[in-house]
Short mmCIF file of C-alpha atoms in Angstrom, two decimals:
data_model
loop_
_atom_site.label_atom_id
_atom_site.label_comp_id
_atom_site.label_asym_id
_atom_site.label_seq_id
_atom_site.Cartn_x
_atom_site.Cartn_y
_atom_site.Cartn_z
CA MET A 77 -5.80 -38.14 -55.62
CA GLU A 78 -8.67 -39.61 -53.48
CA PHE A 79 -9.04 -39.19 -49.72
CA ASN A 80 -10.95 -41.69 -47.51
CA ARG A 81 -12.55 -40.47 -44.27
CA ARG A 82 -9.61 -41.21 -41.97
CA GLU A 83 -7.05 -39.37 -44.17
CA THR A 84 -9.41 -36.34 -44.53
CA LEU A 85 -9.76 -36.15 -40.72
CA ALA A 86 -6.07 -36.46 -40.11
CA LEU A 87 -5.41 -33.69 -42.66
CA GLY A 88 -7.85 -31.40 -40.98
CA LEU A 89 -6.38 -31.99 -37.55
CA GLY A 90 -2.88 -31.41 -38.76
CA ALA A 91 -3.89 -28.18 -40.46
CA ALA A 92 -5.71 -26.93 -37.33
CA ALA A 93 -2.65 -27.71 -35.10
CA PHE A 94 -0.42 -26.01 -37.57
CA VAL A 95 -2.50 -22.80 -37.51
CA ALA A 96 -3.06 -22.83 -33.70
CA LEU A 97 0.58 -23.48 -32.70
CA PRO A 98 2.32 -20.35 -33.85
CA VAL A 99 -0.37 -18.06 -32.37
CA ARG A 100 -0.11 -19.67 -28.93
CA PHE A 101 3.58 -19.68 -29.05
CA ALA A 102 3.78 -16.01 -29.90
CA ALA A 103 1.41 -15.02 -27.07
CA ALA A 104 3.26 -16.98 -24.45
CA ALA A 105 6.71 -15.69 -25.50
CA THR A 106 6.06 -12.01 -25.62
CA GLY A 107 6.87 -11.21 -21.97
CA ASP A 108 10.28 -12.98 -22.20
CA GLU A 109 10.81 -11.49 -25.70
CA MET A 110 10.24 -8.02 -24.38
CA ILE A 111 12.79 -8.70 -21.60
CA ALA A 112 15.28 -9.97 -24.17
CA ALA A 113 14.65 -6.94 -26.41
CA PHE A 114 15.21 -4.55 -23.41
CA THR A 115 18.44 -6.23 -22.12
CA GLY A 116 19.81 -7.27 -25.42
CA GLY A 117 20.14 -10.72 -24.00
CA ALA A 118 22.54 -9.56 -21.23
CA ALA A 119 22.44 -11.38 -17.85
CA VAL A 120 19.93 -9.95 -15.33
CA ALA A 121 20.87 -9.95 -11.70
CA ASP A 122 18.55 -9.78 -8.65
CA GLY A 123 18.60 -6.88 -6.34
CA GLY A 124 19.42 -3.20 -6.78
CA ILE A 125 15.80 -2.39 -7.65
CA THR A 126 12.75 -2.25 -5.48
CA LEU A 127 9.27 -2.93 -6.88
CA THR A 128 6.45 -2.14 -4.56
CA ALA A 129 3.07 -3.70 -5.40
CA PRO A 130 0.17 -4.81 -3.28
CA GLU A 131 0.00 -8.47 -2.35
CA ILE A 132 -3.78 -8.53 -3.08
CA ALA A 133 -5.53 -6.12 -5.49
CA GLU A 134 -9.27 -6.01 -5.17
CA ASN A 135 -9.72 -4.39 -8.50
CA GLY A 136 -7.39 -5.14 -11.46
CA ASN A 137 -8.32 -1.90 -13.15
CA THR A 138 -6.15 0.23 -10.81
CA VAL A 139 -3.31 -1.39 -9.06
CA PRO A 140 -0.77 0.98 -7.53
CA VAL A 141 2.89 0.07 -8.23
CA ALA A 142 6.11 1.88 -7.53
CA VAL A 143 9.64 1.22 -8.71
CA SER A 144 12.82 2.52 -7.12
CA ALA A 145 16.31 1.88 -8.64
CA GLU A 146 19.17 4.06 -7.59
CA GLY A 147 21.56 4.66 -10.53
CA ALA A 148 19.11 3.31 -13.16
CA SER A 149 18.88 5.00 -16.50
CA SER A 150 15.58 3.29 -17.41
CA VAL A 151 13.22 0.84 -15.80
CA MET A 152 10.69 -1.38 -17.66
CA ILE A 153 7.64 -2.85 -15.93
CA LEU A 154 5.90 -5.98 -17.32
CA ALA A 155 2.74 -7.82 -16.43
CA MET A 156 3.61 -11.32 -17.43
CA GLY A 157 -0.04 -12.51 -17.47
CA ASN A 158 -1.67 -9.74 -19.38
CA PRO A 159 -2.73 -10.03 -23.04
CA THR A 160 -0.05 -7.52 -23.83
CA PRO A 161 2.76 -7.74 -21.18
CA GLY A 162 4.12 -4.24 -21.58
CA ILE A 163 3.09 -1.69 -18.95
CA ALA A 164 5.53 1.14 -19.07
CA THR A 165 9.22 2.11 -19.52
CA PHE A 166 10.48 4.97 -17.36
CA ASN A 167 13.55 6.66 -18.77
CA PHE A 168 15.16 8.90 -16.12
CA GLY A 169 16.72 12.09 -17.37
CA GLU A 170 19.61 14.28 -16.00
CA ALA A 171 17.18 16.38 -13.87
CA ALA A 172 15.59 13.40 -12.21
CA GLY A 173 15.71 13.26 -8.40
CA ALA A 174 15.69 9.89 -6.65
CA HIS A 175 15.09 7.39 -9.38
CA THR A 176 11.66 6.42 -8.19
CA ALA A 177 8.33 6.42 -10.13
CA SER A 178 4.91 5.25 -9.19
CA THR A 179 1.76 4.78 -11.33
CA ARG A 180 -1.47 2.78 -11.43
CA ILE A 181 -1.75 -0.17 -13.77
CA ARG A 182 -4.25 -2.77 -15.10
CA LEU A 183 -3.81 -6.47 -14.38
CA ALA A 184 -5.96 -9.13 -16.12
CA GLY A 185 -5.65 -11.55 -13.30
CA THR A 186 -3.36 -12.99 -10.53
CA GLN A 187 0.12 -12.78 -11.90
CA ASP A 188 3.72 -11.71 -11.57
CA VAL A 189 4.68 -8.15 -12.14
CA VAL A 190 8.26 -7.80 -13.21
CA ALA A 191 10.51 -4.68 -13.22
CA ILE A 192 13.86 -4.63 -14.94
CA ALA A 193 16.25 -1.74 -14.50
CA LYS A 194 18.98 -0.69 -16.82
CA MET A 195 21.80 0.66 -14.81
CA ALA A 196 24.02 3.66 -15.88
CA ASP A 197 26.88 1.23 -16.19
CA GLY A 198 25.07 -1.07 -18.50
CA SER A 199 24.15 -3.83 -16.17
CA PHE A 200 20.58 -5.03 -15.55
CA ALA A 201 18.67 -5.68 -12.36
CA ARG A 202 15.37 -7.35 -11.85
CA ALA A 203 12.60 -7.49 -9.22
CA SER A 204 9.29 -9.28 -9.33
CA SER A 205 6.25 -9.44 -7.15
CA THR A 206 3.16 -11.65 -7.33
CA VAL A 207 -0.18 -9.75 -7.13
CA LYS A 208 -3.40 -11.51 -6.48
CA VAL A 209 -6.21 -9.92 -8.43
CA THR A 210 -9.93 -10.45 -7.43
CA ILE A 211 -11.56 -8.72 -10.43
CA GLY A 212 -9.60 -8.63 -13.70
CA GLY A 213 -8.96 -5.30 -15.37
CA CYS A 214 -8.83 -5.94 -19.10
CA GLY A 215 -12.57 -6.16 -19.93
CA GLY A 216 -13.78 -8.69 -22.38
CA MET B 76 -10.26 11.25 -27.84
CA ALA B 77 -9.51 14.87 -27.67
CA ASP B 78 -12.60 15.86 -25.55
CA GLY B 79 -12.50 16.12 -21.79
CA VAL B 80 -8.81 15.57 -21.45
CA LYS B 81 -7.63 17.67 -18.57
CA PRO B 82 -4.01 17.47 -17.21
CA ARG B 83 -3.56 18.12 -13.56
CA VAL B 84 -0.18 18.63 -11.95
CA LYS B 85 0.96 19.08 -8.34
CA ALA B 86 4.35 20.77 -7.93
CA PRO B 87 5.64 22.99 -5.32
CA SER B 88 5.99 26.73 -6.23
CA LYS B 89 9.13 27.14 -4.13
CA ALA B 90 12.21 24.98 -3.63
CA ALA B 91 15.69 25.19 -2.12
CA ALA B 92 18.48 25.02 -4.74
CA GLY B 93 19.35 21.43 -5.52
CA GLU B 94 16.39 20.13 -3.65
CA ALA B 95 14.60 17.05 -5.01
CA VAL B 96 10.89 17.72 -5.22
CA VAL B 97 8.09 15.26 -5.62
CA LEU B 98 5.78 15.84 -8.63
CA LYS B 99 2.39 14.30 -9.08
CA THR B 100 0.52 14.25 -12.41
CA LEU B 101 -2.87 13.08 -13.39
CA ILE B 102 -4.53 13.38 -16.77
CA SER B 103 -8.22 12.45 -17.39
CA HIS B 104 -8.22 9.96 -20.30
CA THR B 105 -10.21 6.78 -20.86
CA MET B 106 -7.02 4.81 -21.97
CA GLU B 107 -9.09 2.36 -24.09
CA SER B 108 -6.90 -0.74 -24.08
CA GLY B 109 -8.10 -2.28 -27.38
CA GLN B 110 -9.04 -5.48 -25.56
CA ARG B 111 -12.55 -4.55 -24.52
CA LYS B 112 -15.61 -5.38 -26.61
CA ASN B 113 -18.78 -3.35 -27.07
CA LYS B 114 -22.36 -4.59 -26.95
CA ASP B 115 -22.16 -5.98 -30.59
CA GLY B 116 -19.09 -8.05 -29.60
CA SER B 117 -16.70 -6.15 -31.79
CA LEU B 118 -13.50 -4.73 -30.29
CA ILE B 119 -13.29 -1.12 -29.25
CA PRO B 120 -10.14 0.18 -30.93
CA ARG B 121 -7.17 1.08 -28.82
CA SER B 122 -6.87 4.78 -27.85
CA ILE B 123 -4.33 5.57 -25.22
CA ILE B 124 -1.75 8.13 -24.26
CA ASN B 125 1.47 6.36 -25.31
CA ARG B 126 4.18 8.79 -24.02
CA PHE B 127 4.60 11.17 -21.12
CA THR B 128 7.54 13.49 -20.65
CA CYS B 129 8.62 15.98 -17.94
CA ASP B 130 11.34 18.59 -18.55
CA PHE B 131 12.88 21.15 -16.35
CA ASN B 132 14.36 24.09 -18.24
CA GLY B 133 14.79 21.84 -21.26
CA LYS B 134 16.49 19.09 -19.28
CA SER B 135 14.69 15.78 -19.20
CA VAL B 136 13.35 14.64 -15.79
CA ILE B 137 11.47 11.54 -17.00
CA ASP B 138 10.24 10.08 -20.21
CA VAL B 139 7.69 7.35 -19.94
CA GLU B 140 6.74 4.99 -22.69
CA MET B 141 3.19 3.80 -21.90
CA HIS B 142 1.28 0.67 -22.94
CA PRO B 143 -2.37 -0.18 -22.72
CA ALA B 144 -1.86 -1.64 -19.19
CA ILE B 145 -1.65 1.84 -17.65
CA SER B 146 -4.98 2.55 -15.89
CA THR B 147 -7.64 4.98 -16.85
CA ASN B 148 -6.68 8.57 -15.91
CA PRO B 149 -2.95 7.88 -15.94
CA TYR B 150 -1.27 8.98 -12.70
CA PHE B 151 2.50 9.36 -12.26
CA GLU B 152 4.52 10.40 -9.25
CA PHE B 153 8.29 10.97 -9.50
CA GLU B 154 11.08 13.38 -8.36
CA ALA B 155 12.96 16.13 -9.98
CA VAL B 156 16.04 18.07 -8.89
CA ILE B 157 15.57 21.87 -8.96
CA PRO B 158 18.92 23.63 -9.25
CA GLU B 159 17.64 27.04 -10.19
CA THR B 160 14.44 28.95 -10.75
CA GLY B 161 12.67 27.65 -13.88
CA GLU B 162 9.71 25.99 -15.44
CA LEU B 163 8.67 22.41 -15.31
CA LYS B 164 7.03 21.28 -18.56
CA PHE B 165 4.76 18.29 -18.71
CA THR B 166 3.66 16.78 -22.10
CA TRP B 167 1.37 13.85 -22.91
CA TYR B 168 1.25 12.32 -26.40
CA ASP B 169 -2.05 10.72 -27.40
CA ASP B 170 -2.36 7.82 -29.95
CA ASP B 171 -4.52 10.14 -32.17
CA GLY B 172 -1.70 12.68 -32.45
CA SER B 173 -2.98 15.13 -29.90
CA VAL B 174 -0.48 16.64 -27.47
CA TYR B 175 -1.59 17.85 -24.03
CA GLU B 176 0.71 20.20 -22.12
CA ASP B 177 0.96 21.81 -18.74
CA ALA B 178 3.65 23.90 -17.08
CA LYS B 179 4.56 24.78 -13.52
CA GLN B 180 6.89 27.60 -12.36
CA VAL B 181 9.32 26.72 -9.52
CA THR B 182 11.16 29.55 -7.76
CA VAL B 183 14.36 28.90 -5.84
CA GLY B 184 14.75 31.27 -2.93
#
């Protein structure tokens, strides 16, 4: 079987697209995939959870965030624009006081931070906040 | 990364029975994300604390699953209900298998 120049080029392009496509798809879907894995595909309502994050963060290496969700058994926080979207999952135990937690996170750039609470009754609540980041915090 | 890791915890030594107290924890750790490159352009392998737990008299207060997006020197602030005199136990689990611990006594009176 012989290839002329045109066929060879087309073959090369096709192969490149085939290789590049799944990688890009996987990277883009992870945030939503993590939400789906956490909720099990259940509907997520707005409200019932408060996410406190700064509007503008000068340094993406330490961005203070706080979540508060009364009656939540666990809260997951995601940075949708980070190379790995997962930040943390807080599981509140029986000795927990008010179901609030705060920590400091890294953000690669301006993006949405999403918090999803799993309530004790099995329902889910969501809150999100856009944070503008002046200096990214993921190195590279 | 077992060197220079020092947990610090701020907890009240006294509380009223059933009071919710605020706990603040900080542990010194580089939390290498696995995204950064060194001078040669090769990736620095990930080395983070991946789990933090707090218990009061064996009952769970909080259990945090941590990802590389948690900042250097991870800081947590949360609340615990203190029904009786007892001990708050804080545990951090490192990627390399190390476990760092701290404990605080809380007296109800």
